[in-house]
Coordinates of C-alpha atoms in Angstrom, one line a residue:
X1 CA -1.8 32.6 -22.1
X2 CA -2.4 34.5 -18.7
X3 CA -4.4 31.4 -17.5
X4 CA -1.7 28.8 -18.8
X5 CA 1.1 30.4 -16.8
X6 CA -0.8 31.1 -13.9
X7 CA -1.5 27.2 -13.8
X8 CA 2.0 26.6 -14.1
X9 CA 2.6 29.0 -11.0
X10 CA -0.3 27.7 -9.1
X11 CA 0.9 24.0 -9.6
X12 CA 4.8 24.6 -9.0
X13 CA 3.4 26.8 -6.0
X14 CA 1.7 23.9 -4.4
X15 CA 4.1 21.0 -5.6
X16 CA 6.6 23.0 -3.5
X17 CA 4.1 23.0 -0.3
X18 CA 3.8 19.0 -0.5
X19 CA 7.3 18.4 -0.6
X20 CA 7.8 20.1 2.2
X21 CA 5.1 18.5 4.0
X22 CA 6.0 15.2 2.5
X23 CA 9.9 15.9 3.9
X24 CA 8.2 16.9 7.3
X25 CA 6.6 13.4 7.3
X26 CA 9.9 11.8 6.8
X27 CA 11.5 13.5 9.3
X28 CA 9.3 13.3 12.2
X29 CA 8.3 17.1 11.8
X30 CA 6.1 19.2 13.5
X31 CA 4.5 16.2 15.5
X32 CA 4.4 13.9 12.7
X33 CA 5.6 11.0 13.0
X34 CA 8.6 9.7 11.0
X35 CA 6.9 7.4 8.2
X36 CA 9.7 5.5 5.9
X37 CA 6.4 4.4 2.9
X38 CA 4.3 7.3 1.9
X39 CA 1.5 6.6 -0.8
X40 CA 0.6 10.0 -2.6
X41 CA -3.3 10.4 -3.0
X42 CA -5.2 13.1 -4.6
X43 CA -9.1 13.5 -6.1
X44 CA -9.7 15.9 -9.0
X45 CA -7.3 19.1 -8.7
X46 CA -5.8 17.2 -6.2
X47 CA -4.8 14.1 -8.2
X48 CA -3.5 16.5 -10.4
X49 CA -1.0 17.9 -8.0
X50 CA 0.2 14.3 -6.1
X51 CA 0.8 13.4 -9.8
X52 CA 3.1 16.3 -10.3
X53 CA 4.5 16.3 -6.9
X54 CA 5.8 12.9 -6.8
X55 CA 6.8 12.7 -10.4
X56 CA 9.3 16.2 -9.7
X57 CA 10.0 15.4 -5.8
X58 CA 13.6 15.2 -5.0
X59 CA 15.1 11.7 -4.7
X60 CA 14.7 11.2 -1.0
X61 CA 10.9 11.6 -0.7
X62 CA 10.7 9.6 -4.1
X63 CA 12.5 6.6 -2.6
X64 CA 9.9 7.3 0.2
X65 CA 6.7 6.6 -1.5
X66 CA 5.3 3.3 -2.4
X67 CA 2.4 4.6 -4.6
X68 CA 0.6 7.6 -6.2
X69 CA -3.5 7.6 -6.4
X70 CA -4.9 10.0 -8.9
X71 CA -9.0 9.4 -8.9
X72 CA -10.7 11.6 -11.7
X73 CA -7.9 13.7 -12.0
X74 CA -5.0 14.2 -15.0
X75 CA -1.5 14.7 -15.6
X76 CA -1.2 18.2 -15.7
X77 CA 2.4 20.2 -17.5
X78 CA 2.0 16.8 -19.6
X79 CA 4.5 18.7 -22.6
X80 CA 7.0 18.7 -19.4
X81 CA 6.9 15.0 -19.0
X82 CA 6.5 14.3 -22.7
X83 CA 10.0 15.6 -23.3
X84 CA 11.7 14.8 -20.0
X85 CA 14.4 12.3 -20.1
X86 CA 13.4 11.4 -16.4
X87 CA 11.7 7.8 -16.1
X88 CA 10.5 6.7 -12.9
X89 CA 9.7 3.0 -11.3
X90 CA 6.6 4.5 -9.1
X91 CA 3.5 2.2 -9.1
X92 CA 0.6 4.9 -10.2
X93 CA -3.3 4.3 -9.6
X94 CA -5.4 6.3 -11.8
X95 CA -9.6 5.9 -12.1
X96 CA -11.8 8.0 -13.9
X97 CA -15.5 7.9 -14.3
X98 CA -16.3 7.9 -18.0
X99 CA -19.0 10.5 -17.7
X100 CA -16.8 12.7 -15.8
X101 CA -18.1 16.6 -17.3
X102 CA -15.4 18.6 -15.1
X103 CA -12.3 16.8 -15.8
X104 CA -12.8 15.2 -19.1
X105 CA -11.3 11.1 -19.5
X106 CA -9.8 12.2 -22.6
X107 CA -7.3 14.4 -20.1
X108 CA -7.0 11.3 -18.2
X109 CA -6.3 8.9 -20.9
X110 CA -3.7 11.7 -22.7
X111 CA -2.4 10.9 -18.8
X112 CA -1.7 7.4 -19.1
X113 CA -0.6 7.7 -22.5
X114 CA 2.4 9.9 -21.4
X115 CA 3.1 8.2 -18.1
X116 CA 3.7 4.7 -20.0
X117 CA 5.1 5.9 -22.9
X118 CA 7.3 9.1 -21.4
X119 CA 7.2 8.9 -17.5
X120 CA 7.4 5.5 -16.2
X121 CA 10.4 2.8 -16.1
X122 CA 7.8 -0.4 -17.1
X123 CA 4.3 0.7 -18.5
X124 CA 2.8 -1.8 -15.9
X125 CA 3.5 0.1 -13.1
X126 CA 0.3 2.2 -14.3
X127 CA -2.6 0.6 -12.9
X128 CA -5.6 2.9 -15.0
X129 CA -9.6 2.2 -14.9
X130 CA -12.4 3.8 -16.1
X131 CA -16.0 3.6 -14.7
X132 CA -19.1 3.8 -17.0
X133 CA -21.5 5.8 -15.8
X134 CA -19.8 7.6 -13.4
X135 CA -19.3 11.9 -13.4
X136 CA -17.1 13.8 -11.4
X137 CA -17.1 11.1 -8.4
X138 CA -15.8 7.7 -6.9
X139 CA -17.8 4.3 -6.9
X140 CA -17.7 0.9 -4.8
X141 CA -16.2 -0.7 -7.7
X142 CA -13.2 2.2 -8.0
X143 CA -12.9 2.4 -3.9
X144 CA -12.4 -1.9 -3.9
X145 CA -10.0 -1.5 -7.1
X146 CA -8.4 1.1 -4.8
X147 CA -7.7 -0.7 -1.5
X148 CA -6.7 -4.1 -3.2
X149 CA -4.2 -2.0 -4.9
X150 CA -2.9 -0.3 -1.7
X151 CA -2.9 -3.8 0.4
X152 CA 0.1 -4.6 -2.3
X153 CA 2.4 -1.3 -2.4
X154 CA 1.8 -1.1 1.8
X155 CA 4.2 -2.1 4.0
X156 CA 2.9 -4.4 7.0

């Protein structure tokens, strides 16, 4: 139990920090330029928390981002979601390596599962792969599914 809602601190903690920085990047703050298309991107822990972030962000920094990238990470609060009547139409990336012995791809699939069935407006806007023979790590094949996937949510 003490671990379970000191994850829930720790992740609300941080989701709160990349809002703010996300809301800095909109506004031009602190030396940042103003950017109108954001895509979210995390790797392990911090798929995790640019799934959570965008999925609870407030409306303006959600009309602000064009994508979310989650590679060998997972959905974490998934309960939250699962009962949420909040749907959103946000094009998700998510790759996992199938060997992956730190964050298991059953945690990733249980991911999925929620975003298309609880989370997202169209199931297709989930765009999921996993890897064979890859642990807790990226590949060529993930990195090119990666990029041909940004080159389409990207303004130019």
């Amino acid at each position: 139990y003490q671990r379970r809602v000191h994850g829930v601190v720790g992740i609300t903690r941080s989701t709160r920090i990349v809002h703010e920085l996300l809301e800095q990047a909109l506004s031009g703050g602190n030396g940042v330029p103003a950017h109108p298309r954001l895509i979210l991107a995390g790797f392990s822990q911090g798929a995790a928390l640019a799934l959570h972030a965008a999925l609870t962000a407030p409306e303006r920094i959600r009309a602000a981002l064009c994508g979310v990238v989650a590679c060998s990470g997972y959905l974490p609060l998934r309960d939250q979601f699962r009962r949420s009547n909040s749907r959103h139409a946000l094009p998700i990336f998510m790759g996992h390596g199938v060997e992956d012995g730190l964050i298991p791809v059953n945690w990733a699939r249980q991911s999925a599962d929620v975003l298309r069935q609880s989370v997202l407006t169209d199931p297709s806007l989930l765009t999921y792969s996993e890897h064979e023979h890859l642990n807790h790590n990226v590949n060529r094949n993930e990195i090119d599914q990666l990029i041909a996937w940004m080159q389409q949510r990207l303004p130019r």
